[in-house]
Short mmCIF file of C-alpha atoms and ligand atoms in Angstrom, two decimals:
data_model
loop_
_atom_site.label_atom_id
_atom_site.label_comp_id
_atom_site.label_asym_id
_atom_site.label_seq_id
_atom_site.Cartn_x
_atom_site.Cartn_y
_atom_site.Cartn_z
CA MET M 1 -52.64 12.32 5.71
CA ILE M 2 -56.16 13.63 6.17
CA VAL M 3 -57.87 15.38 3.28
CA VAL M 4 -61.35 16.93 3.32
CA PHE M 5 -63.36 17.43 0.13
CA LEU M 6 -65.82 20.32 0.16
CA GLY M 7 -68.17 21.23 -2.64
CA PRO M 8 -71.81 21.51 -3.67
CA PRO M 9 -73.83 18.51 -4.83
CA GLY M 10 -73.11 17.66 -8.47
CA VAL M 11 -69.61 19.12 -8.51
CA GLY M 12 -67.99 15.71 -8.94
CA LYS M 13 -66.62 15.19 -5.42
CA GLY M 14 -67.25 11.45 -5.44
CA THR M 15 -65.49 10.80 -8.75
CA GLN M 16 -62.50 12.94 -7.89
CA ALA M 17 -62.33 11.67 -4.32
CA ARG M 18 -62.10 8.05 -5.50
CA ARG M 19 -59.25 8.90 -7.85
CA LEU M 20 -57.36 10.90 -5.26
CA CYS M 21 -57.73 8.10 -2.73
CA GLN M 22 -56.02 5.72 -5.12
CA LEU M 23 -53.18 8.15 -5.65
CA LEU M 24 -52.72 8.85 -1.95
CA ALA M 25 -53.45 5.24 -0.88
CA VAL M 26 -55.96 6.28 1.78
CA PRO M 27 -59.55 5.07 2.30
CA HIS M 28 -62.47 7.02 0.85
CA LEU M 29 -64.94 8.02 3.56
CA SER M 30 -68.09 9.25 1.85
CA THR M 31 -70.85 9.90 4.39
CA GLY M 32 -73.39 9.95 1.53
CA ASP M 33 -72.28 6.45 0.44
CA MET M 34 -72.27 5.16 4.02
CA LEU M 35 -75.77 6.48 4.72
CA ARG M 36 -77.15 5.18 1.39
CA GLN M 37 -75.60 1.80 2.11
CA ALA M 38 -77.23 1.70 5.55
CA ARG M 39 -80.57 2.58 4.02
CA GLY M 40 -80.17 -0.09 1.33
CA ALA M 41 -79.32 -2.68 3.97
CA GLY M 42 -82.36 -1.65 6.03
CA THR M 43 -80.37 -1.25 9.28
CA PRO M 44 -81.83 0.85 12.13
CA LEU M 45 -79.50 3.67 11.07
CA GLY M 46 -80.68 3.28 7.48
CA ARG M 47 -84.34 3.49 8.47
CA HIS M 48 -83.63 6.51 10.62
CA VAL M 49 -81.88 8.46 7.84
CA ALA M 50 -84.00 7.43 4.82
CA GLU M 51 -86.34 10.38 5.03
CA PHE M 52 -83.50 12.91 5.27
CA LEU M 53 -81.72 11.39 2.26
CA ASP M 54 -84.81 11.33 0.09
CA GLN M 55 -85.74 14.90 0.93
CA GLY M 56 -82.23 16.26 0.44
CA ARG M 57 -82.04 17.44 4.05
CA LEU M 58 -79.02 17.02 6.26
CA VAL M 59 -79.05 14.05 8.59
CA PRO M 60 -78.78 15.32 12.20
CA ASP M 61 -75.22 16.19 13.23
CA GLU M 62 -75.02 13.72 16.11
CA VAL M 63 -75.97 10.82 13.82
CA VAL M 64 -73.38 11.61 11.14
CA VAL M 65 -70.69 12.45 13.68
CA SER M 66 -71.14 9.08 15.32
CA VAL M 67 -70.98 7.26 11.95
CA VAL M 68 -67.73 9.04 11.10
CA GLN M 69 -66.27 8.52 14.55
CA GLN M 70 -66.79 4.76 14.30
CA ARG M 71 -65.36 4.63 10.79
CA LEU M 72 -62.25 6.60 11.78
CA ARG M 73 -61.51 4.00 14.44
CA GLN M 74 -61.09 1.28 11.81
CA PRO M 75 -57.49 0.19 11.29
CA ASP M 76 -57.38 1.24 7.62
CA CYS M 77 -57.73 4.89 8.70
CA ARG M 78 -54.50 4.79 10.68
CA THR M 79 -52.54 6.22 7.76
CA GLY M 80 -55.19 8.84 7.05
CA CYS M 81 -58.29 9.15 4.92
CA LEU M 82 -60.18 11.32 2.49
CA LEU M 83 -63.43 12.71 3.91
CA ASP M 84 -66.03 13.30 1.18
CA GLY M 85 -69.26 14.97 2.29
CA PHE M 86 -68.17 15.51 5.89
CA PRO M 87 -68.06 17.93 7.61
CA ARG M 88 -71.13 19.71 6.24
CA THR M 89 -71.96 22.00 9.16
CA LEU M 90 -69.93 24.05 11.63
CA VAL M 91 -70.95 21.64 14.41
CA GLN M 92 -69.58 18.72 12.37
CA ALA M 93 -66.37 20.62 11.62
CA GLN M 94 -65.86 21.25 15.33
CA ALA M 95 -66.59 17.62 16.17
CA LEU M 96 -64.12 16.43 13.53
CA GLU M 97 -61.36 18.64 14.88
CA GLU M 98 -61.98 17.30 18.38
CA MET M 99 -62.02 13.66 17.21
CA LEU M 100 -58.77 14.10 15.35
CA ALA M 101 -57.09 16.08 18.11
CA ALA M 102 -57.92 13.32 20.59
CA GLU M 103 -55.75 11.01 18.47
CA GLY M 104 -53.04 13.62 17.91
CA HIS M 105 -54.10 14.19 14.29
CA CYS M 106 -55.29 17.16 12.30
CA ILE M 107 -56.60 17.96 8.81
CA ASP M 108 -53.75 18.33 6.30
CA ARG M 109 -55.66 19.82 3.39
CA VAL M 110 -59.17 20.97 2.48
CA LEU M 111 -60.06 20.95 -1.21
CA GLU M 112 -63.06 22.97 -2.33
CA LEU M 113 -64.46 22.10 -5.76
CA THR M 114 -66.55 24.84 -7.38
CA LEU M 115 -68.91 25.08 -10.34
CA ALA M 116 -71.69 27.41 -11.52
CA GLU M 117 -75.13 26.43 -10.25
CA GLU M 118 -76.64 25.80 -13.72
CA GLN M 119 -73.91 23.28 -14.43
CA LEU M 120 -74.41 21.59 -11.08
CA VAL M 121 -78.11 21.18 -11.82
CA SER M 122 -77.53 19.81 -15.30
CA ARG M 123 -74.92 17.32 -14.04
CA MET M 124 -77.30 16.08 -11.35
CA LEU M 125 -80.15 15.69 -13.81
CA GLN M 126 -77.86 13.62 -16.05
CA ARG M 127 -76.81 11.52 -13.06
CA ALA M 128 -80.48 11.00 -12.23
CA GLN M 129 -80.96 9.21 -15.53
CA ARG M 130 -77.76 7.18 -15.18
CA GLU M 131 -77.83 6.13 -11.54
CA ASN M 132 -81.43 6.56 -10.54
CA ARG M 133 -80.51 8.24 -7.25
CA ALA M 134 -83.66 8.95 -5.26
CA ASP M 135 -82.41 12.43 -4.30
CA ASP M 136 -81.64 13.59 -7.86
CA THR M 137 -85.10 15.04 -8.59
CA PRO M 138 -85.50 18.75 -9.50
CA ASP M 139 -87.04 19.73 -6.13
CA THR M 140 -84.54 17.81 -4.08
CA ILE M 141 -81.62 19.07 -6.15
CA GLN M 142 -82.68 22.64 -5.41
CA ARG M 143 -83.03 21.90 -1.72
CA ARG M 144 -79.56 20.30 -1.57
CA LEU M 145 -78.06 23.35 -3.28
CA ASP M 146 -79.80 25.63 -0.77
CA VAL M 147 -78.63 23.49 2.12
CA TYR M 148 -75.08 23.63 0.79
CA ARG M 149 -75.16 27.40 0.45
CA GLU M 150 -76.65 27.95 3.89
CA GLN M 151 -75.00 25.31 6.03
CA THR M 152 -71.84 24.04 4.32
CA ALA M 153 -70.43 27.00 2.38
CA PRO M 154 -69.61 28.84 5.65
CA LEU M 155 -66.96 26.17 6.28
CA VAL M 156 -64.94 27.58 3.39
CA ALA M 157 -64.10 30.70 5.39
CA ARG M 158 -63.13 28.62 8.40
CA TYR M 159 -60.63 26.56 6.42
CA ALA M 160 -59.36 29.55 4.47
CA ALA M 161 -58.60 31.28 7.74
CA ASN M 162 -56.24 28.53 8.85
CA SER M 163 -54.67 28.17 5.38
CA LEU M 164 -55.85 24.60 4.85
CA LEU M 165 -58.06 25.50 1.91
CA ARG M 166 -57.31 25.09 -1.80
CA THR M 167 -60.08 25.98 -4.26
CA VAL M 168 -60.26 24.00 -7.49
CA ASP M 169 -62.38 24.73 -10.57
CA GLY M 170 -64.66 21.72 -11.04
CA GLY M 171 -65.42 22.50 -14.70
CA GLY M 172 -64.23 20.45 -17.65
CA THR M 173 -63.56 16.75 -18.01
CA PRO M 174 -62.82 14.52 -15.02
CA ASP M 175 -59.19 14.29 -16.19
CA GLU M 176 -58.85 18.07 -16.35
CA VAL M 177 -60.28 18.48 -12.84
CA PHE M 178 -58.06 15.72 -11.49
CA ALA M 179 -54.96 17.39 -12.95
CA ARG M 180 -55.88 20.58 -11.07
CA ILE M 181 -56.37 18.62 -7.88
CA THR M 182 -53.06 16.81 -8.07
CA ALA M 183 -51.35 20.13 -8.74
CA CYS M 184 -52.40 21.35 -5.29
CA VAL M 185 -52.32 18.01 -3.48
CA GLY M 186 -49.20 16.40 -4.87
CA LYS M 187 -48.16 13.39 -2.84
CA GLY M 188 -45.20 15.37 -1.57
CA SER M 189 -47.08 18.56 -0.81
CA VAL M 190 -49.62 17.25 1.69
CA GLY M 191 -48.90 16.68 5.36
P1 ADP D 1 -74.39 15.24 -2.65
O1 ADP D 1 -73.09 15.93 -2.36
O2 ADP D 1 -74.57 14.92 -4.10
O3 ADP D 1 -75.60 15.91 -2.07
P2 ADP D 1 -73.85 12.99 -0.79
O4 ADP D 1 -73.78 11.62 -1.31
O5 ADP D 1 -72.60 13.57 -0.21
O6 ADP D 1 -74.39 13.81 -2.03
O7 ADP D 1 -75.01 13.11 0.32
C1 ADP D 1 -76.30 12.67 0.08
C2 ADP D 1 -77.20 12.96 1.29
O8 ADP D 1 -76.68 12.26 2.45
C3 ADP D 1 -77.30 14.40 1.73
O9 ADP D 1 -78.27 15.12 1.00
C4 ADP D 1 -77.69 14.24 3.21
O10 ADP D 1 -79.06 13.90 3.34
C5 ADP D 1 -76.88 13.03 3.62
N1 ADP D 1 -75.55 13.40 4.17
C6 ADP D 1 -74.35 13.03 3.64
N2 ADP D 1 -73.34 13.53 4.37
C7 ADP D 1 -73.90 14.23 5.38
C8 ADP D 1 -73.40 15.00 6.47
N3 ADP D 1 -72.08 15.16 6.67
N4 ADP D 1 -74.31 15.57 7.32
C9 ADP D 1 -75.62 15.42 7.15
N5 ADP D 1 -76.16 14.73 6.15
C10 ADP D 1 -75.33 14.13 5.27
#
């Protein structure tokens, strides 16, 4: 079972993705987490991507695609996975489809979480105080929202066209959002 989470920064993808992974018993593949981890560990990949992360710009497609490709080859992904933060561009979406097709797999469901921009900004500013994420500054937040609108939002139409897409209101408490998610991705209704 392969699920893709789409949604702007601050919408709560990470929180909801972790919960859904537990329910579906699949690994959580967050490219943001993987890249931050590499940066924290000071690996060559981490040094290469640090500037992109801090500025709220997308890491080049070929770099992220290769990170995901290696991760998908790990044995725990054999039963599926939840992709959180990937794909983020049309090139990445195409690469993902090719990677999966090569193994005889395909995406089972795409979940788009939505929220008004003012609420996204206020959530990210709150997170900035809590988690001290280097990319949760007002300028970078705005850039990440712009990047989402320009480069990632076009994926919504692609996944709507092949009926994979379900759109979920990201407003309210985490429990309320999760209830909406499970209503459209019940264990029995995916795959
Ligand atoms: P958010 O959704 O809050 O922006 P993420 O943790 O998903 O946070 O991503 C943080 C940063 O990691 C992005 O701003 C970008 O620099 C980088 N990144 C994560 N995933 C990708 C991706 N698929 N392609 C390019 N860059 C990515």
